[in-house]
């Protein structure tokens, strides 16, 4: 994969946010990774370097009530060497959609010699394992894992950590273009390689180039959803509050497709629902802590406590063509980011006031109302993965592990 | 790339038509090509083998009045090691769309270190070169190359042959999904490798898995266009006439996306317009000759005059999402295949009668009318490529060659 080079970045404490890079070639040929001093303004990441990341990366596929045809198509787009973690919240009655998904996954693994694991978000054994491992906050009053995207990501991340993967990426299962899934995974690998290949903490966030919508009998390609624009604008405003300089550097506030080093993933605290992706950025800006004080917060202090966290943003080429689940509704929920921003201790009072007024004007709040607080879960490093693993294997009712006999060119090394 | 294996084929004389293979993984990982005796029902073609084909393959991009954004997107999907041949019939007035396409191509080549050539179909120098090289049949009464897809393919094929490429593939420039373009090229390389990697003649034809259409404000995924179904049905009926056995083995009669060995491409006679793709099959079934007699026709004779021609058919995963230029019109023209079939000397009289009656019933013909004859051009092996090359370099007004200084990982070896 070849990307436009990204010589510019902005640094906030230990967080280094790189300017968006565009995908220039999906397949950069058989050459090696080009030196960054290349004069043509692009950088190619060679196949060997992509493979080195892919073979250590779990790709968590988040699944809810998709057509099984779509799930199969997404699987075909994930590079073979990645370890697949399917987390499903698909309904199980009257017909068992999860069972169909697992059947497709196992068929795919048998056909390809690939390794994968699947689990249902409402698995009672998984809930028990999470509770005993120290992540009881994930559970609802019925004692099962709550609904929500952040909650599904937490479960997927736990399985990826348990399997010993060094990188973890997230893709949605409702994608109609397997070539886009492949591009996301290659962008993850390219960005993680460029960010240091495992040395230090890094995250890659995808900004898709366009989103086709059927309007008036034809296809139009939108650049960015309205909520994405709003969330990016407010996040950039926060950066200006931190540094004093106006910026547009965040273009991936709501990035569903993103990946990171496991070392970073273990430190992050994930938020619930659709607040999860923007909150990763807010949490990093808070200085990898969620305490109420700001004296350790990042943003200009000379104290070099932490190795830099590289955030790479990559604009992909393929249209993001996904299941239309009623965009207005989802779009509103995706703006949960603003609630997180409002309640962050690094957001200055004047910005909180402006944000609340804006939300009232946009009818996202009643006048005088406070934005609701979203849930924030413990970091994976505070979860006892040994307990999680033991209880899961004893008690899980839905977990399915596909461990194929190694094929001549079996490459995944992350399953121990 | 991993494909479902294709143990079955049907043979007609020297033509071996393989059952459709499906793409199972877009990226089969870093392993080597699996042995065909693999028990899991699939076959992986390793990157090394894909690269070996790609670096010897020209990809001809056929372009007419597309948005330059779309052309750029298609370029990003073509594997780096392939040699790009852009053949454009884009209007040049009132504004010069071709000039914009060339600017995009040169920008892309400068960014990527890739080699490419572009030419306009209405280039007066190219017309002169073709006439002097023995392909004057391509020209219209004005002395320029005729409009039409087959005619554009002829020009692209001539440039690919001239450049010394060992394989040639064709993709349309109106594709909105660069990941699909990548998949087509990988399928070309995988199929050509499986067909013997240059030993003997081979062709790979793509059947896309679905075609999204905007209907009633939502996207629906159609399996196959009506004209494709019709053309496949009549071609399969011809096969039954040849062998006596009913068959559905042809699934790619109208395949716009296809590739072949240069040795085969040089022997083929291309038809004009949209008859070009189905006529390739008809011509091969005619026994690589277009004479009026049938004594050398294939179809059961024991005489083994020719090395087998392998025709691989691959069903791709990505949706085929392309510019909508008014499908009814194009669809009608694509059925030009039926005219070719009607006039082929291997089509038995009874089938000709049935075909003509059907075309009258479908209002493609008036009662009593004969299907029109389509143009058929000479085989490239009968064109003097040396003359073509010399006159082109002297007289072409629109040809642009991008020969980049070799980058550290420059791989294309087909430009001599």
PDB file of N, CA, C and O in Angstrom, chain A residues 14-72:
ATOM      1  N   UNK A  14       1.852  14.084  25.170  1.00  0.00           N
ATOM      2  CA  UNK A  14       2.489  12.926  24.547  1.00  0.00           C
ATOM      3  C   UNK A  14       1.750  12.459  23.296  1.00  0.00           C
ATOM      4  O   UNK A  14       2.156  11.492  22.665  1.00  0.00           O
ATOM      5  N   UNK A  15       0.662  13.130  22.961  1.00  0.00           N
ATOM      6  CA  UNK A  15      -0.170  12.668  21.838  1.00  0.00           C
ATOM      7  C   UNK A  15       0.224  13.401  20.556  1.00  0.00           C
ATOM      8  O   UNK A  15       0.159  14.633  20.502  1.00  0.00           O
ATOM      9  N   UNK A  16       0.646  12.640  19.571  1.00  0.00           N
ATOM     10  CA  UNK A  16       1.078  13.215  18.308  1.00  0.00           C
ATOM     11  C   UNK A  16       0.053  12.867  17.233  1.00  0.00           C
ATOM     12  O   UNK A  16      -0.056  11.721  16.810  1.00  0.00           O
ATOM     13  N   UNK A  17      -0.700  13.863  16.801  1.00  0.00           N
ATOM     14  CA  UNK A  17      -1.751  13.624  15.813  1.00  0.00           C
ATOM     15  C   UNK A  17      -1.231  14.003  14.441  1.00  0.00           C
ATOM     16  O   UNK A  17      -0.931  15.166  14.176  1.00  0.00           O
ATOM     17  N   UNK A  18      -1.119  12.999  13.577  1.00  0.00           N
ATOM     18  CA  UNK A  18      -0.579  13.233  12.242  1.00  0.00           C
ATOM     19  C   UNK A  18      -1.693  13.684  11.302  1.00  0.00           C
ATOM     20  O   UNK A  18      -2.827  13.221  11.391  1.00  0.00           O
ATOM     21  N   UNK A  19      -1.298  14.548  10.394  1.00  0.00           N
ATOM     22  CA  UNK A  19      -2.169  14.989   9.313  1.00  0.00           C
ATOM     23  C   UNK A  19      -2.702  13.771   8.533  1.00  0.00           C
ATOM     24  O   UNK A  19      -2.010  12.760   8.433  1.00  0.00           O
ATOM     25  N   UNK A  20      -3.888  13.920   7.977  1.00  0.00           N
ATOM     26  CA  UNK A  20      -4.476  12.816   7.217  1.00  0.00           C
ATOM     27  C   UNK A  20      -3.576  12.444   6.032  1.00  0.00           C
ATOM     28  O   UNK A  20      -3.081  13.317   5.327  1.00  0.00           O
ATOM     29  N   UNK A  21      -3.372  11.146   5.856  1.00  0.00           N
ATOM     30  CA  UNK A  21      -2.656  10.618   4.683  1.00  0.00           C
ATOM     31  C   UNK A  21      -3.674   9.948   3.785  1.00  0.00           C
ATOM     32  O   UNK A  21      -4.581   9.274   4.274  1.00  0.00           O
ATOM     33  N   UNK A  22      -3.494  10.092   2.484  1.00  0.00           N
ATOM     34  CA  UNK A  22      -4.423   9.451   1.550  1.00  0.00           C
ATOM     35  C   UNK A  22      -3.816   8.166   0.982  1.00  0.00           C
ATOM     36  O   UNK A  22      -2.605   8.086   0.786  1.00  0.00           O
ATOM     37  N   UNK A  23      -4.656   7.228   0.721  1.00  0.00           N
ATOM     38  CA  UNK A  23      -4.190   6.019   0.037  1.00  0.00           C
ATOM     39  C   UNK A  23      -3.981   6.370  -1.433  1.00  0.00           C
ATOM     40  O   UNK A  23      -4.888   6.893  -2.091  1.00  0.00           O
ATOM     41  N   UNK A  24      -2.795   6.114  -1.955  1.00  0.00           N
ATOM     42  CA  UNK A  24      -2.468   6.430  -3.347  1.00  0.00           C
ATOM     43  C   UNK A  24      -2.507   5.171  -4.214  1.00  0.00           C
ATOM     44  O   UNK A  24      -2.944   5.209  -5.360  1.00  0.00           O
ATOM     45  N   UNK A  25      -2.037   4.063  -3.665  1.00  0.00           N
ATOM     46  CA  UNK A  25      -2.146   2.769  -4.361  1.00  0.00           C
ATOM     47  C   UNK A  25      -2.604   1.726  -3.342  1.00  0.00           C
ATOM     48  O   UNK A  25      -2.011   1.606  -2.267  1.00  0.00           O
ATOM     49  N   UNK A  26      -3.607   0.953  -3.697  1.00  0.00           N
ATOM     50  CA  UNK A  26      -4.041  -0.115  -2.795  1.00  0.00           C
ATOM     51  C   UNK A  26      -2.962  -1.189  -2.698  1.00  0.00           C
ATOM     52  O   UNK A  26      -2.772  -1.802  -1.651  1.00  0.00           O
ATOM     53  N   UNK A  27      -2.266  -1.427  -3.802  1.00  0.00           N
ATOM     54  CA  UNK A  27      -1.220  -2.446  -3.847  1.00  0.00           C
ATOM     55  C   UNK A  27       0.021  -1.794  -4.445  1.00  0.00           C
ATOM     56  O   UNK A  27       0.042  -1.442  -5.626  1.00  0.00           O
ATOM     57  N   UNK A  28       1.052  -1.625  -3.619  1.00  0.00           N
ATOM     58  CA  UNK A  28       2.244  -0.891  -4.055  1.00  0.00           C
ATOM     59  C   UNK A  28       3.280  -1.804  -4.683  1.00  0.00           C
ATOM     60  O   UNK A  28       4.434  -1.401  -4.850  1.00  0.00           O
ATOM     61  N   UNK A  29       2.899  -3.020  -5.015  1.00  0.00           N
ATOM     62  CA  UNK A  29       3.820  -3.892  -5.743  1.00  0.00           C
ATOM     63  C   UNK A  29       4.717  -4.687  -4.824  1.00  0.00           C
ATOM     64  O   UNK A  29       4.540  -4.726  -3.613  1.00  0.00           O
ATOM     65  N   UNK A  30       5.703  -5.299  -5.462  1.00  0.00           N
ATOM     66  CA  UNK A  30       6.507  -6.252  -4.713  1.00  0.00           C
ATOM     67  C   UNK A  30       7.731  -5.610  -4.074  1.00  0.00           C
ATOM     68  O   UNK A  30       8.573  -6.318  -3.511  1.00  0.00           O
ATOM     69  N   UNK A  31       7.853  -4.307  -4.185  1.00  0.00           N
ATOM     70  CA  UNK A  31       9.028  -3.641  -3.631  1.00  0.00           C
ATOM     71  C   UNK A  31       8.993  -3.558  -2.125  1.00  0.00           C
ATOM     72  O   UNK A  31       7.985  -3.857  -1.474  1.00  0.00           O
ATOM     73  N   UNK A  32      10.123  -3.153  -1.574  1.00  0.00           N
ATOM     74  CA  UNK A  32      10.202  -2.976  -0.135  1.00  0.00           C
ATOM     75  C   UNK A  32       9.650  -1.612   0.277  1.00  0.00           C
ATOM     76  O   UNK A  32       9.391  -0.749  -0.554  1.00  0.00           O
ATOM     77  N   UNK A  33       9.487  -1.426   1.573  1.00  0.00           N
ATOM     78  CA  UNK A  33       9.030  -0.144   2.083  1.00  0.00           C
ATOM     79  C   UNK A  33      10.010   0.941   1.654  1.00  0.00           C
ATOM     80  O   UNK A  33      11.217   0.786   1.782  1.00  0.00           O
ATOM     81  N   UNK A  34       9.436   2.030   1.104  1.00  0.00           N
ATOM     82  CA  UNK A  34      10.306   3.102   0.627  1.00  0.00           C
ATOM     83  C   UNK A  34      10.774   3.927   1.808  1.00  0.00           C
ATOM     84  O   UNK A  34      10.124   4.006   2.847  1.00  0.00           O
ATOM     85  N   UNK A  35      11.915   4.555   1.634  1.00  0.00           N
ATOM     86  CA  UNK A  35      12.418   5.409   2.715  1.00  0.00           C
ATOM     87  C   UNK A  35      11.523   6.634   2.799  1.00  0.00           C
ATOM     88  O   UNK A  35      10.937   7.071   1.805  1.00  0.00           O
ATOM     89  N   UNK A  36      11.410   7.182   3.982  1.00  0.00           N
ATOM     90  CA  UNK A  36      10.508   8.318   4.150  1.00  0.00           C
ATOM     91  C   UNK A  36      11.070   9.565   3.482  1.00  0.00           C
ATOM     92  O   UNK A  36      10.379  10.556   3.309  1.00  0.00           O
ATOM     93  N   UNK A  37      12.330   9.502   3.080  1.00  0.00           N
ATOM     94  CA  UNK A  37      12.915  10.672   2.429  1.00  0.00           C
ATOM     95  C   UNK A  37      12.619  10.667   0.924  1.00  0.00           C
ATOM     96  O   UNK A  37      13.092  11.518   0.200  1.00  0.00           O
ATOM     97  N   UNK A  38      11.829   9.694   0.488  1.00  0.00           N
ATOM     98  CA  UNK A  38      11.459   9.626  -0.924  1.00  0.00           C
ATOM     99  C   UNK A  38      10.949  10.984  -1.396  1.00  0.00           C
ATOM    100  O   UNK A  38      10.183  11.655  -0.703  1.00  0.00           O
ATOM    101  N   UNK A  39      11.362  11.368  -2.571  1.00  0.00           N
ATOM    102  CA  UNK A  39      11.066  12.737  -3.003  1.00  0.00           C
ATOM    103  C   UNK A  39       9.689  12.865  -3.633  1.00  0.00           C
ATOM    104  O   UNK A  39       9.238  13.958  -3.902  1.00  0.00           O
ATOM    105  N   UNK A  40       9.002  11.748  -3.877  1.00  0.00           N
ATOM    106  CA  UNK A  40       7.772  11.885  -4.663  1.00  0.00           C
ATOM    107  C   UNK A  40       6.543  12.149  -3.785  1.00  0.00           C
ATOM    108  O   UNK A  40       5.428  12.136  -4.295  1.00  0.00           O
ATOM    109  N   UNK A  41       6.741  12.426  -2.511  1.00  0.00           N
ATOM    110  CA  UNK A  41       5.601  12.832  -1.683  1.00  0.00           C
ATOM    111  C   UNK A  41       4.719  11.682  -1.262  1.00  0.00           C
ATOM    112  O   UNK A  41       3.615  11.900  -0.757  1.00  0.00           O
ATOM    113  N   UNK A  42       5.164  10.452  -1.509  1.00  0.00           N
ATOM    114  CA  UNK A  42       4.378   9.304  -1.073  1.00  0.00           C
ATOM    115  C   UNK A  42       5.308   8.319  -0.378  1.00  0.00           C
ATOM    116  O   UNK A  42       6.524   8.388  -0.521  1.00  0.00           O
ATOM    117  N   UNK A  43       4.703   7.414   0.350  1.00  0.00           N
ATOM    118  CA  UNK A  43       5.493   6.383   1.018  1.00  0.00           C
ATOM    119  C   UNK A  43       4.812   5.035   0.782  1.00  0.00           C
ATOM    120  O   UNK A  43       3.598   4.898   0.971  1.00  0.00           O
ATOM    121  N   UNK A  44       5.585   4.068   0.288  1.00  0.00           N
ATOM    122  CA  UNK A  44       5.049   2.726   0.054  1.00  0.00           C
ATOM    123  C   UNK A  44       5.441   1.845   1.234  1.00  0.00           C
ATOM    124  O   UNK A  44       6.591   1.876   1.671  1.00  0.00           O
ATOM    125  N   UNK A  45       4.484   1.091   1.752  1.00  0.00           N
ATOM    126  CA  UNK A  45       4.800   0.105   2.780  1.00  0.00           C
ATOM    127  C   UNK A  45       4.796  -1.265   2.102  1.00  0.00           C
ATOM    128  O   UNK A  45       3.787  -1.662   1.515  1.00  0.00           O
ATOM    129  N   UNK A  46       5.921  -1.918   2.151  1.00  0.00           N
ATOM    130  CA  UNK A  46       6.082  -3.184   1.424  1.00  0.00           C
ATOM    131  C   UNK A  46       5.271  -4.317   2.040  1.00  0.00           C
ATOM    132  O   UNK A  46       4.845  -4.260   3.195  1.00  0.00           O
ATOM    133  N   UNK A  47       5.088  -5.369   1.239  1.00  0.00           N
ATOM    134  CA  UNK A  47       4.248  -6.491   1.684  1.00  0.00           C
ATOM    135  C   UNK A  47       4.808  -7.187   2.907  1.00  0.00           C
ATOM    136  O   UNK A  47       4.069  -7.652   3.759  1.00  0.00           O
ATOM    137  N   UNK A  48       6.131  -7.255   2.960  1.00  0.00           N
ATOM    138  CA  UNK A  48       6.748  -7.924   4.089  1.00  0.00           C
ATOM    139  C   UNK A  48       6.390  -7.195   5.390  1.00  0.00           C
ATOM    140  O   UNK A  48       6.057  -7.822   6.406  1.00  0.00           O
ATOM    141  N   UNK A  49       6.450  -5.875   5.346  1.00  0.00           N
ATOM    142  CA  UNK A  49       6.138  -5.096   6.548  1.00  0.00           C
ATOM    143  C   UNK A  49       4.642  -5.133   6.876  1.00  0.00           C
ATOM    144  O   UNK A  49       4.255  -5.136   8.043  1.00  0.00           O
ATOM    145  N   UNK A  50       3.818  -5.138   5.840  1.00  0.00           N
ATOM    146  CA  UNK A  50       2.377  -5.284   6.092  1.00  0.00           C
ATOM    147  C   UNK A  50       2.095  -6.632   6.747  1.00  0.00           C
ATOM    148  O   UNK A  50       1.354  -6.712   7.735  1.00  0.00           O
ATOM    149  N   UNK A  51       2.718  -7.672   6.205  1.00  0.00           N
ATOM    150  CA  UNK A  51       2.482  -9.015   6.754  1.00  0.00           C
ATOM    151  C   UNK A  51       2.934  -9.120   8.203  1.00  0.00           C
ATOM    152  O   UNK A  51       2.311  -9.815   9.004  1.00  0.00           O
ATOM    153  N   UNK A  52       4.041  -8.445   8.510  1.00  0.00           N
ATOM    154  CA  UNK A  52       4.554  -8.532   9.878  1.00  0.00           C
ATOM    155  C   UNK A  52       3.524  -8.005  10.870  1.00  0.00           C
ATOM    156  O   UNK A  52       3.383  -8.532  11.974  1.00  0.00           O
ATOM    157  N   UNK A  53       2.779  -6.974  10.480  1.00  0.00           N
ATOM    158  CA  UNK A  53       1.719  -6.474  11.363  1.00  0.00           C
ATOM    159  C   UNK A  53       0.498  -7.394  11.299  1.00  0.00           C
ATOM    160  O   UNK A  53      -0.040  -7.807  12.333  1.00  0.00           O
ATOM    161  N   UNK A  54       0.073  -7.730  10.072  1.00  0.00           N
ATOM    162  CA  UNK A  54      -1.158  -8.522   9.930  1.00  0.00           C
ATOM    163  C   UNK A  54      -1.099  -9.830  10.712  1.00  0.00           C
ATOM    164  O   UNK A  54      -2.081 -10.244  11.319  1.00  0.00           O
ATOM    165  N   UNK A  55       0.060 -10.466  10.694  1.00  0.00           N
ATOM    166  CA  UNK A  55       0.141 -11.778  11.336  1.00  0.00           C
ATOM    167  C   UNK A  55       0.133 -11.678  12.860  1.00  0.00           C
ATOM    168  O   UNK A  55       0.030 -12.688  13.541  1.00  0.00           O
ATOM    169  N   UNK A  56       0.203 -10.474  13.375  1.00  0.00           N
ATOM    170  CA  UNK A  56       0.116 -10.259  14.826  1.00  0.00           C
ATOM    171  C   UNK A  56      -1.142  -9.489  15.215  1.00  0.00           C
ATOM    172  O   UNK A  56      -1.271  -9.030  16.339  1.00  0.00           O
ATOM    173  N   UNK A  57      -2.040  -9.303  14.242  1.00  0.00           N
ATOM    174  CA  UNK A  57      -3.194  -8.433  14.481  1.00  0.00           C
ATOM    175  C   UNK A  57      -4.487  -9.230  14.560  1.00  0.00           C
ATOM    176  O   UNK A  57      -4.753 -10.090  13.725  1.00  0.00           O
ATOM    177  N   UNK A  58      -5.292  -8.905  15.566  1.00  0.00           N
ATOM    178  CA  UNK A  58      -6.660  -9.404  15.595  1.00  0.00           C
ATOM    179  C   UNK A  58      -7.544  -8.377  14.906  1.00  0.00           C
ATOM    180  O   UNK A  58      -7.389  -7.177  15.122  1.00  0.00           O
ATOM    181  N   UNK A  59      -8.455  -8.840  14.065  1.00  0.00           N
ATOM    182  CA  UNK A  59      -9.462  -7.949  13.499  1.00  0.00           C
ATOM    183  C   UNK A  59     -10.801  -8.312  14.125  1.00  0.00           C
ATOM    184  O   UNK A  59     -11.314  -9.420  13.932  1.00  0.00           O
ATOM    185  N   UNK A  60     -11.319  -7.393  14.923  1.00  0.00           N
ATOM    186  CA  UNK A  60     -12.584  -7.608  15.617  1.00  0.00           C
ATOM    187  C   UNK A  60     -13.711  -7.162  14.694  1.00  0.00           C
ATOM    188  O   UNK A  60     -13.738  -6.007  14.255  1.00  0.00           O
ATOM    189  N   UNK A  61     -14.611  -8.104  14.377  1.00  0.00           N
ATOM    190  CA  UNK A  61     -15.734  -7.812  13.494  1.00  0.00           C
ATOM    191  C   UNK A  61     -16.980  -7.662  14.360  1.00  0.00           C
ATOM    192  O   UNK A  61     -17.361  -8.596  15.068  1.00  0.00           O
ATOM    193  N   UNK A  62     -17.586  -6.495  14.303  1.00  0.00           N
ATOM    194  CA  UNK A  62     -18.739  -6.205  15.152  1.00  0.00           C
ATOM    195  C   UNK A  62     -19.996  -6.399  14.329  1.00  0.00           C
ATOM    196  O   UNK A  62     -20.184  -5.765  13.295  1.00  0.00           O
ATOM    197  N   UNK A  63     -20.863  -7.230  14.829  1.00  0.00           N
ATOM    198  CA  UNK A  63     -21.923  -7.820  14.030  1.00  0.00           C
ATOM    199  C   UNK A  63     -23.265  -7.683  14.747  1.00  0.00           C
ATOM    200  O   UNK A  63     -23.364  -8.012  15.941  1.00  0.00           O
ATOM    201  N   UNK A  64     -24.273  -7.161  14.068  1.00  0.00           N
ATOM    202  CA  UNK A  64     -25.614  -7.149  14.670  1.00  0.00           C
ATOM    203  C   UNK A  64     -26.674  -7.222  13.583  1.00  0.00           C
ATOM    204  O   UNK A  64     -26.895  -6.252  12.860  1.00  0.00           O
ATOM    205  N   UNK A  65     -27.283  -8.380  13.458  1.00  0.00           N
ATOM    206  CA  UNK A  65     -28.423  -8.590  12.563  1.00  0.00           C
ATOM    207  C   UNK A  65     -28.111  -8.329  11.100  1.00  0.00           C
ATOM    208  O   UNK A  65     -28.989  -7.914  10.345  1.00  0.00           O
ATOM    209  N   UNK A  66     -26.865  -8.532  10.695  1.00  0.00           N
ATOM    210  CA  UNK A  66     -26.567  -8.418   9.272  1.00  0.00           C
ATOM    211  C   UNK A  66     -27.026  -9.684   8.541  1.00  0.00           C
ATOM    212  O   UNK A  66     -27.147 -10.752   9.127  1.00  0.00           O
ATOM    213  N   UNK A  67     -27.238  -9.545   7.247  1.00  0.00           N
ATOM    214  CA  UNK A  67     -27.451 -10.708   6.398  1.00  0.00           C
ATOM    215  C   UNK A  67     -26.184 -11.561   6.451  1.00  0.00           C
ATOM    216  O   UNK A  67     -25.070 -11.025   6.396  1.00  0.00           O
ATOM    217  N   UNK A  68     -26.351 -12.867   6.511  1.00  0.00           N
ATOM    218  CA  UNK A  68     -25.150 -13.690   6.631  1.00  0.00           C
ATOM    219  C   UNK A  68     -24.286 -13.580   5.372  1.00  0.00           C
ATOM    220  O   UNK A  68     -23.076 -13.729   5.419  1.00  0.00           O
ATOM    221  N   UNK A  69     -24.915 -13.257   4.240  1.00  0.00           N
ATOM    222  CA  UNK A  69     -24.161 -13.001   3.018  1.00  0.00           C
ATOM    223  C   UNK A  69     -23.163 -11.855   3.216  1.00  0.00           C
ATOM    224  O   UNK A  69     -22.026 -11.902   2.740  1.00  0.00           O
ATOM    225  N   UNK A  70     -23.613 -10.819   3.931  1.00  0.00           N
ATOM    226  CA  UNK A  70     -22.743  -9.665   4.166  1.00  0.00           C
ATOM    227  C   UNK A  70     -21.585 -10.040   5.079  1.00  0.00           C
ATOM    228  O   UNK A  70     -20.437  -9.638   4.845  1.00  0.00           O
ATOM    229  N   UNK A  71     -21.861 -10.816   6.107  1.00  0.00           N
ATOM    230  CA  UNK A  71     -20.802 -11.218   7.038  1.00  0.00           C
ATOM    231  C   UNK A  71     -19.744 -12.039   6.296  1.00  0.00           C
ATOM    232  O   UNK A  71     -18.539 -11.830   6.447  1.00  0.00           O
ATOM    233  N   UNK A  72     -20.215 -12.949   5.449  1.00  0.00           N
ATOM    234  CA  UNK A  72     -19.291 -13.780   4.683  1.00  0.00           C
ATOM    235  C   UNK A  72     -18.410 -12.906   3.794  1.00  0.00           C
ATOM    236  O   UNK A  72     -17.207 -13.141   3.637  1.00  0.00           O
TER     237      UNK A  72
END
